[in-house]
Amino acid sequence: MEGVQYFFICCLLLFSESFADDELNTRRFPENFKFGVATASYQVEGGWNASDKSPNIWDYALHKNPDLVVNRDNGDVACDSYHKYKEDVALLKDLGVDFYRFSLSWSRILPNGIDDKISVDGVNYYKNLIAELRNNNIEPLITIYHWDLPQILQDAGGWTNDNIVDWFVAYANVCFKEFGNDNKNWLVFNEPKQTCQMGYGTAEHAPFINSSGVGEYICAHNLLKAYAKTWHLYNAVYRNVQGGRVGITIDSSWFEPATESREDIEAAERGLHFTFGLYANPILNRDYPAVMKSLIAKRSSEEGLEKSRLPAFTEEEIEYISGSYDFLGVNTYTSNMAKAENNPDPSPGSHQDAEIATWQPDEWERTNSSWLKVTPWGARKLLNWIKNTYGNPEIIITENGLSDDDSTLEDDNRIRFYQSYLSNIHDAMELDGVNVTGYTAWSFMDNFEWTKGYSERFGIYHVDFSSPNRTRTKKKSATWYQNLIKTKCIVDECIH
Ligand code: NOJ
């Protein structure tokens, strides 16, 4: 009983802590701190079969089975940024962003997946977008892969086929060669956890493969090798001439221990290692997190398997992957409570393998998304954990934002969300010494929110998906963000 009471008091404290306006950080972000906004190819471009572009895994899955998405929406046209990029850049210019984060569509650039044929129109689309940005003094921040694998490569097994390491590096090489003179900051992957766990584990994202605890780890293994090989390619061939930097964007919820017991503290830590550490540890430290290796090995042997379901890196691979980054992208949205699971589910799966129970208390403010509860304090804690676990790498927040429905342009909730998260991020920098150098709002405009279609809106610009023109309209949050970029101040007036 006492434990339960303690838990509710904690939640109440955390809850009130998050929303007291008077606790917002009233100092300016540093002069050289950069602000931007983000999108991703499949979510905004449309032009799904423009010129010689071939279908990606989302085109293929949603054309075959439209019911996978709310209202049978898809990204065929999306925001039509393929045709409206000049209008987009004009809005970005007005907003005043330092940079624009967007992603490249692999099957638009290489319609065969492999580099035997490079699409002139595909390459030109991005060259034009980059030139338009540069002409308006906006830095591009390019994500090479944001979940839209060419279907032709999925037909050969996609991220579970070892050959994908070389397919991907060949694609990245084309990107560096074609765009690297004009783009200095590269994110090789966006949120690999979603690519692997949801794409090849729980079948919630394309290619909708159900292989929890097996396919998802093979995917992670290949993706990490592809990542390191891409970084080394840039390092060896392009860095001297192009002078850019290469990193990866990793996401995780914050996991808050339910009590101060050792078991729950360790459980929360396990949650972080199984989500963030799976990708971050090999790159920023060495090899997979020890706790993942031992727990998955133990569970695999209990399942009667001879080998762990988590593939092993060779010593050489561990060495090669370790340290292969110039900066780290972090996507932060929400938190979970965590406690040790006393009756672990024996079935394979990265969630089950972690042997923790997680939940989001009803008291946490909801959004219209099923997974996103407003926990700004979690962003600060996550940043501190990354600093302490990986030796304070340079971090760019590459995504953070709130979804709502389509009902208002007066999105005060979103402004409050940004203020509270930015306040915590600023505290993490000033008070805790976390090395954050930039912040990216997700998203520039309403767009295709994966299986939620257009029912969940993250944009600071509204998009009218019923008009052929896909009219963009500024929301109140965009005006607020514009002022933030100008003043570097999240409240009406900063005192320092
Ligand atoms: C993370 C993903 O990178 C992005 O594609 C998605 O739309 C947002 N989170 C919101 O769910």
CSV table of C-alpha atoms and ligand atoms in Angstrom, one decimal, residues 43 146-147 190-191 331 333 371 399 442 449-450 458, ligand 1:
chain,number,residue,atom,x,y,z
A,43,GLN,CA,5.6,11.9,-45.2
A,146,HIS,CA,13.9,7.7,-43.0
A,147,TRP,CA,12.1,4.3,-43.3
A,190,ASN,CA,16.4,8.1,-38.5
A,191,GLU,CA,15.1,6.1,-35.5
A,331,ASN,CA,14.4,12.4,-31.0
A,333,TYR,CA,8.9,12.9,-27.2
A,371,TRP,CA,1.8,6.9,-27.2
A,399,GLU,CA,12.8,15.8,-33.3
A,442,TRP,CA,8.7,18.0,-35.6
A,449,GLU,CA,1.8,10.2,-39.7
A,450,TRP,CA,2.4,6.6,-40.8
A,458,PHE,CA,2.3,17.4,-35.8
B,1,NOJ,C1,9.4,10.0,-35.3
B,1,NOJ,C2,9.6,9.9,-36.7
B,1,NOJ,O1,10.9,10.1,-37.1
B,1,NOJ,C3,8.6,10.7,-37.6
B,1,NOJ,O2,8.6,10.2,-38.8
B,1,NOJ,C4,7.2,10.7,-36.9
B,1,NOJ,O3,6.3,11.4,-37.7
B,1,NOJ,C5,7.3,11.4,-35.6
B,1,NOJ,N1,8.2,10.6,-34.7
B,1,NOJ,C6,6.0,11.5,-34.8
B,1,NOJ,O4,5.5,10.3,-34.6
